[in-house]
Amino acid sequence: MEDIGYQRIGAESQHEFSRTGLRRIALTCRLYWMKNPLIKRAVELQQAYVFGQGINIAAESPDVNDVIQAFLSDPKNMTELTGHQALDEKEAELQIEANLFIVIASDIATGAVRVRSIPFREIENKLCNPDDRRDPWYYLRVWTPMIIDAAGIEQAGPVQRAYYPDWRHNPDDKPPTL
């Protein structure tokens, strides 16, 4: 019958879960979350159930606990992941986009660990073990950084591309670059 404005389910199943299709689904979900009070309330309700009373993370060993508490109380980690507001935001992001891409970087000299996340829309591809598609090796991130010039005007810089290893991928012969 009338199908203008509708998307057929299964009609183009070979393209349903392409990166473009996934991005479109995530954007649609975000739009519904922003515009529909019932969806927004459902997300908030789940946030309240998951993190309503906060969380406590501690280790039995005092030395290990000191390291964990330093990680959790690092102001930049609190802003990104370990603070209450950040946890709520990540929970909402997970519900809305169904994906979280967390980058964990450590400073070899100090041992400090910093956590950052990559927006779902910037992950372009996943490279897997050629013999096992369920064994991810790298994620391709493509993004355009914003640059502020001397006059204080923000503009798009050149497109950047980088491969991030999966946290479980730790080959003996790591390539120096990709």
PDB file of N, CA, C and O in Angstrom, residues 2 31 34 44 54 84 90 103 135 137-138 145 152 156 161 163 165 169:
ATOM      1  N   GLU A   2       0.612   2.171   0.893  1.00  0.00           N
ATOM      2  CA  GLU A   2       1.373   3.417   0.992  1.00  0.00           C
ATOM      3  C   GLU A   2       2.626   3.165   1.829  1.00  0.00           C
ATOM      4  O   GLU A   2       2.525   2.792   2.984  1.00  0.00           O
ATOM      5  N   LEU A  31      17.183  10.397  18.294  1.00  0.00           N
ATOM      6  CA  LEU A  31      16.103  11.358  18.028  1.00  0.00           C
ATOM      7  C   LEU A  31      14.868  11.007  18.850  1.00  0.00           C
ATOM      8  O   LEU A  31      14.267  11.879  19.481  1.00  0.00           O
ATOM      9  N   MET A  34      15.396  11.926  22.440  1.00  0.00           N
ATOM     10  CA  MET A  34      15.325  13.370  22.684  1.00  0.00           C
ATOM     11  C   MET A  34      13.889  13.892  22.595  1.00  0.00           C
ATOM     12  O   MET A  34      13.512  14.798  23.336  1.00  0.00           O
ATOM     13  N   GLU A  44      15.818   6.930  31.682  1.00  0.00           N
ATOM     14  CA  GLU A  44      16.101   7.455  33.019  1.00  0.00           C
ATOM     15  C   GLU A  44      15.772   6.444  34.103  1.00  0.00           C
ATOM     16  O   GLU A  44      16.490   6.333  35.105  1.00  0.00           O
ATOM     17  N   GLY A  54      24.511   4.627  43.485  1.00  0.00           N
ATOM     18  CA  GLY A  54      25.944   4.720  43.264  1.00  0.00           C
ATOM     19  C   GLY A  54      26.579   3.336  43.256  1.00  0.00           C
ATOM     20  O   GLY A  54      25.897   2.318  43.365  1.00  0.00           O
ATOM     21  N   HIS A  84      29.518   9.727  39.028  1.00  0.00           N
ATOM     22  CA  HIS A  84      28.104   9.340  38.955  1.00  0.00           C
ATOM     23  C   HIS A  84      27.424   9.864  37.693  1.00  0.00           C
ATOM     24  O   HIS A  84      26.717   9.118  37.000  1.00  0.00           O
ATOM     25  N   LYS A  90      26.874   7.258  30.311  1.00  0.00           N
ATOM     26  CA  LYS A  90      27.297   6.060  29.573  1.00  0.00           C
ATOM     27  C   LYS A  90      26.169   5.039  29.527  1.00  0.00           C
ATOM     28  O   LYS A  90      25.986   4.342  28.523  1.00  0.00           O
ATOM     29  N   VAL A 103      38.435   3.649  25.331  1.00  0.00           N
ATOM     30  CA  VAL A 103      39.873   3.600  25.089  1.00  0.00           C
ATOM     31  C   VAL A 103      40.563   3.725  26.446  1.00  0.00           C
ATOM     32  O   VAL A 103      40.275   4.643  27.210  1.00  0.00           O
ATOM     33  N   ASP A 135      36.510 -12.902  16.579  1.00  0.00           N
ATOM     34  CA  ASP A 135      37.745 -12.511  17.258  1.00  0.00           C
ATOM     35  C   ASP A 135      38.192 -11.156  16.713  1.00  0.00           C
ATOM     36  O   ASP A 135      38.994 -11.086  15.784  1.00  0.00           O
ATOM     37  N   TRP A 137      40.165  -7.780  16.127  1.00  0.00           N
ATOM     38  CA  TRP A 137      41.552  -7.377  16.331  1.00  0.00           C
ATOM     39  C   TRP A 137      41.675  -5.866  16.440  1.00  0.00           C
ATOM     40  O   TRP A 137      42.347  -5.369  17.326  1.00  0.00           O
ATOM     41  N   TYR A 138      41.064  -5.139  15.513  1.00  0.00           N
ATOM     42  CA  TYR A 138      41.209  -3.685  15.476  1.00  0.00           C
ATOM     43  C   TYR A 138      39.882  -3.024  15.097  1.00  0.00           C
ATOM     44  O   TYR A 138      39.052  -3.617  14.414  1.00  0.00           O
ATOM     45  N   PRO A 145      38.691  16.327  13.334  1.00  0.00           N
ATOM     46  CA  PRO A 145      38.878  17.175  14.518  1.00  0.00           C
ATOM     47  C   PRO A 145      38.507  18.621  14.216  1.00  0.00           C
ATOM     48  O   PRO A 145      38.644  19.088  13.085  1.00  0.00           O
ATOM     49  N   GLY A 152      40.083  32.583  16.858  1.00  0.00           N
ATOM     50  CA  GLY A 152      39.098  31.927  17.717  1.00  0.00           C
ATOM     51  C   GLY A 152      37.944  31.308  16.970  1.00  0.00           C
ATOM     52  O   GLY A 152      36.930  30.947  17.565  1.00  0.00           O
ATOM     53  N   ALA A 156      36.636  22.759  10.678  1.00  0.00           N
ATOM     54  CA  ALA A 156      36.982  21.347  10.551  1.00  0.00           C
ATOM     55  C   ALA A 156      38.410  21.196  10.042  1.00  0.00           C
ATOM     56  O   ALA A 156      38.821  21.862   9.095  1.00  0.00           O
ATOM     57  N   ARG A 161      42.397   9.154  10.577  1.00  0.00           N
ATOM     58  CA  ARG A 161      42.086   7.718  10.602  1.00  0.00           C
ATOM     59  C   ARG A 161      43.064   7.039  11.549  1.00  0.00           C
ATOM     60  O   ARG A 161      44.259   7.323  11.506  1.00  0.00           O
ATOM     61  N   TYR A 163      43.649   3.085  13.804  1.00  0.00           N
ATOM     62  CA  TYR A 163      43.206   1.759  14.212  1.00  0.00           C
ATOM     63  C   TYR A 163      43.464   1.602  15.701  1.00  0.00           C
ATOM     64  O   TYR A 163      44.560   1.887  16.177  1.00  0.00           O
ATOM     65  N   PRO A 165      43.437  -1.205  18.809  1.00  0.00           N
ATOM     66  CA  PRO A 165      43.370  -2.651  19.034  1.00  0.00           C
ATOM     67  C   PRO A 165      42.262  -3.010  20.023  1.00  0.00           C
ATOM     68  O   PRO A 165      41.982  -2.250  20.948  1.00  0.00           O
ATOM     69  N   HIS A 169      43.095  -8.395  22.055  1.00  0.00           N
ATOM     70  CA  HIS A 169      44.046  -8.714  20.987  1.00  0.00           C
ATOM     71  C   HIS A 169      45.444  -8.292  21.423  1.00  0.00           C
ATOM     72  O   HIS A 169      45.745  -7.103  21.515  1.00  0.00           O
TER      73      HIS A 169
END
